Amino acid sequence: MESRFTFTEVSQNIEEYYGVCPSMLQKIGVFTIVWGMFESGLELTVLAVAKEEMDKDKRPSTDANNVTNLIKLLREKSIQLEETVCNVSKIMCDAVDDLLVLRNAIDHGRIVPGKPKRGIGFINNPTWLNVERKRGITEVHLTDQLLEKSIEAVAILHECSVQLQLFAGGLGYSAEWVVELASEVDRARYISSVVKPSHTTLQSE
């Protein structure tokens, strides 16, 4: 008996029931991969900016930290950088904070049925039977264009993170480099502010 859970069956079911066209599925996949590239290199960026020496017999201070904590550490450690580079790092962190909400909704949320070509929705941390939740409820609506812009923003952040590693390691710096990097990260920040979910309901303490 042929499985009902092959790639073809599952993707067709998602397309038919949830209204997700193949191009949207492809872009969600690209977004997830690019985010993984950024996230996997973020720890090295924090270590480089902090100028922490690596020792094979000692765990790095960043070990087992999630993205939120790594961004917090990067904000703290970037203060010791030159002002112009510190500002770039700060803007990058602001953009990550916004895009992380989107990423969590996609990767950890539940897809909401929609209509083809009108976008799709995700809801993260929903409540049941009015139970209290620690985290707020996040609702996201994505279109083809928003996904494309989100991918662009995360790709910029990944490049910015790598460049910060190089700068912190003394492997390259120029006024032109800072201007170009600042321009790119400003664009990522603008995109992140546009795509950030606008419907977030916070639970009371």
PDB file of N, CA and C in Angstrom, residues 57-91:
ATOM      1  N   ASP A  57      39.480  23.156  25.584  1.00  0.00           N
ATOM      2  CA  ASP A  57      39.094  22.549  26.858  1.00  0.00           C
ATOM      3  C   ASP A  57      38.086  23.385  27.637  1.00  0.00           C
ATOM      4  N   LYS A  58      37.588  24.441  26.996  1.00  0.00           N
ATOM      5  CA  LYS A  58      36.663  25.339  27.678  1.00  0.00           C
ATOM      6  C   LYS A  58      35.492  25.689  26.765  1.00  0.00           C
ATOM      7  N   ARG A  59      34.296  25.591  27.292  1.00  0.00           N
ATOM      8  CA  ARG A  59      33.112  25.949  26.509  1.00  0.00           C
ATOM      9  C   ARG A  59      33.055  27.463  26.353  1.00  0.00           C
ATOM     10  N   PRO A  60      32.715  27.951  25.157  1.00  0.00           N
ATOM     11  CA  PRO A  60      32.601  29.410  24.974  1.00  0.00           C
ATOM     12  C   PRO A  60      31.435  29.966  25.791  1.00  0.00           C
ATOM     13  N   SER A  61      31.510  31.228  26.136  1.00  0.00           N
ATOM     14  CA  SER A  61      30.476  31.854  26.962  1.00  0.00           C
ATOM     15  C   SER A  61      29.125  31.891  26.251  1.00  0.00           C
ATOM     16  N   THR A  62      29.155  31.770  24.937  1.00  0.00           N
ATOM     17  CA  THR A  62      27.924  31.837  24.145  1.00  0.00           C
ATOM     18  C   THR A  62      27.235  30.484  24.001  1.00  0.00           C
ATOM     19  N   ASP A  63      27.845  29.441  24.502  1.00  0.00           N
ATOM     20  CA  ASP A  63      27.318  28.090  24.291  1.00  0.00           C
ATOM     21  C   ASP A  63      25.891  27.950  24.813  1.00  0.00           C
ATOM     22  N   ALA A  64      25.047  27.294  24.027  1.00  0.00           N
ATOM     23  CA  ALA A  64      23.662  26.980  24.399  1.00  0.00           C
ATOM     24  C   ALA A  64      22.767  28.210  24.508  1.00  0.00           C
ATOM     25  N   ASN A  65      23.184  29.343  23.938  1.00  0.00           N
ATOM     26  CA  ASN A  65      22.337  30.534  23.925  1.00  0.00           C
ATOM     27  C   ASN A  65      21.443  30.532  22.693  1.00  0.00           C
ATOM     28  N   ASN A  66      20.197  30.975  22.853  1.00  0.00           N
ATOM     29  CA  ASN A  66      19.310  31.083  21.699  1.00  0.00           C
ATOM     30  C   ASN A  66      19.547  32.421  20.984  1.00  0.00           C
ATOM     31  N   VAL A  67      18.840  32.640  19.891  1.00  0.00           N
ATOM     32  CA  VAL A  67      19.061  33.853  19.090  1.00  0.00           C
ATOM     33  C   VAL A  67      18.809  35.116  19.903  1.00  0.00           C
ATOM     34  N   THR A  68      17.743  35.119  20.682  1.00  0.00           N
ATOM     35  CA  THR A  68      17.410  36.299  21.481  1.00  0.00           C
ATOM     36  C   THR A  68      18.557  36.682  22.411  1.00  0.00           C
ATOM     37  N   ASN A  69      19.130  35.690  23.083  1.00  0.00           N
ATOM     38  CA  ASN A  69      20.240  35.965  23.994  1.00  0.00           C
ATOM     39  C   ASN A  69      21.503  36.369  23.252  1.00  0.00           C
ATOM     40  N   LEU A  70      21.742  35.766  22.086  1.00  0.00           N
ATOM     41  CA  LEU A  70      22.926  36.126  21.297  1.00  0.00           C
ATOM     42  C   LEU A  70      22.839  37.568  20.814  1.00  0.00           C
ATOM     43  N   ILE A  71      21.650  37.988  20.414  1.00  0.00           N
ATOM     44  CA  ILE A  71      21.464  39.373  19.970  1.00  0.00           C
ATOM     45  C   ILE A  71      21.671  40.329  21.143  1.00  0.00           C
ATOM     46  N   LYS A  72      21.193  39.944  22.307  1.00  0.00           N
ATOM     47  CA  LYS A  72      21.400  40.767  23.502  1.00  0.00           C
ATOM     48  C   LYS A  72      22.887  40.909  23.794  1.00  0.00           C
ATOM     49  N   LEU A  73      23.627  39.803  23.680  1.00  0.00           N
ATOM     50  CA  LEU A  73      25.068  39.838  23.906  1.00  0.00           C
ATOM     51  C   LEU A  73      25.775  40.697  22.860  1.00  0.00           C
ATOM     52  N   LEU A  74      25.328  40.590  21.612  1.00  0.00           N
ATOM     53  CA  LEU A  74      25.953  41.372  20.537  1.00  0.00           C
ATOM     54  C   LEU A  74      25.751  42.865  20.778  1.00  0.00           C
ATOM     55  N   ARG A  75      24.569  43.231  21.238  1.00  0.00           N
ATOM     56  CA  ARG A  75      24.316  44.645  21.563  1.00  0.00           C
ATOM     57  C   ARG A  75      25.309  45.124  22.631  1.00  0.00           C
ATOM     58  N   GLU A  76      25.485  44.308  23.655  1.00  0.00           N
ATOM     59  CA  GLU A  76      26.369  44.684  24.769  1.00  0.00           C
ATOM     60  C   GLU A  76      27.826  44.778  24.317  1.00  0.00           C
ATOM     61  N   LYS A  77      28.282  43.788  23.556  1.00  0.00           N
ATOM     62  CA  LYS A  77      29.687  43.732  23.167  1.00  0.00           C
ATOM     63  C   LYS A  77      30.031  44.754  22.085  1.00  0.00           C
ATOM     64  N   SER A  78      29.030  45.163  21.294  1.00  0.00           N
ATOM     65  CA  SER A  78      29.296  46.092  20.187  1.00  0.00           C
ATOM     66  C   SER A  78      29.630  47.492  20.674  1.00  0.00           C
ATOM     67  N   ILE A  79      29.338  47.791  21.927  1.00  0.00           N
ATOM     68  CA  ILE A  79      29.629  49.116  22.481  1.00  0.00           C
ATOM     69  C   ILE A  79      31.112  49.433  22.392  1.00  0.00           C
ATOM     70  N   GLN A  80      31.952  48.397  22.443  1.00  0.00           N
ATOM     71  CA  GLN A  80      33.399  48.615  22.419  1.00  0.00           C
ATOM     72  C   GLN A  80      33.930  48.850  21.000  1.00  0.00           C
ATOM     73  N   LEU A  81      33.090  48.710  19.988  1.00  0.00           N
ATOM     74  CA  LEU A  81      33.507  48.952  18.608  1.00  0.00           C
ATOM     75  C   LEU A  81      33.507  50.447  18.300  1.00  0.00           C
ATOM     76  N   GLU A  82      34.125  50.815  17.191  1.00  0.00           N
ATOM     77  CA  GLU A  82      34.059  52.201  16.748  1.00  0.00           C
ATOM     78  C   GLU A  82      32.600  52.600  16.576  1.00  0.00           C
ATOM     79  N   GLU A  83      32.307  53.857  16.803  1.00  0.00           N
ATOM     80  CA  GLU A  83      30.921  54.327  16.843  1.00  0.00           C
ATOM     81  C   GLU A  83      30.141  53.986  15.575  1.00  0.00           C
ATOM     82  N   THR A  84      30.756  54.194  14.420  1.00  0.00           N
ATOM     83  CA  THR A  84      30.047  53.936  13.169  1.00  0.00           C
ATOM     84  C   THR A  84      29.705  52.458  13.015  1.00  0.00           C
ATOM     85  N   VAL A  85      30.639  51.595  13.384  1.00  0.00           N
ATOM     86  CA  VAL A  85      30.404  50.153  13.282  1.00  0.00           C
ATOM     87  C   VAL A  85      29.420  49.700  14.358  1.00  0.00           C
ATOM     88  N   CYS A  86      29.507  50.285  15.527  1.00  0.00           N
ATOM     89  CA  CYS A  86      28.575  49.976  16.609  1.00  0.00           C
ATOM     90  C   CYS A  86      27.144  50.290  16.185  1.00  0.00           C
ATOM     91  N   ASN A  87      26.964  51.405  15.488  1.00  0.00           N
ATOM     92  CA  ASN A  87      25.625  51.788  15.015  1.00  0.00           C
ATOM     93  C   ASN A  87      25.091  50.775  14.011  1.00  0.00           C
ATOM     94  N   VAL A  88      25.973  50.294  13.133  1.00  0.00           N
ATOM     95  CA  VAL A  88      25.567  49.270  12.165  1.00  0.00           C
ATOM     96  C   VAL A  88      25.107  48.015  12.890  1.00  0.00           C
ATOM     97  N   SER A  89      25.876  47.614  13.899  1.00  0.00           N
ATOM     98  CA  SER A  89      25.532  46.425  14.674  1.00  0.00           C
ATOM     99  C   SER A  89      24.196  46.604  15.384  1.00  0.00           C
ATOM    100  N   LYS A  90      23.958  47.775  15.937  1.00  0.00           N
ATOM    101  CA  LYS A  90      22.708  48.046  16.649  1.00  0.00           C
ATOM    102  C   LYS A  90      21.511  47.942  15.709  1.00  0.00           C
ATOM    103  N   ILE A  91      21.634  48.540  14.522  1.00  0.00           N
ATOM    104  CA  ILE A  91      20.535  48.494  13.561  1.00  0.00           C
ATOM    105  C   ILE A  91      20.280  47.058  13.114  1.00  0.00           C
TER     106      ILE A  91
END
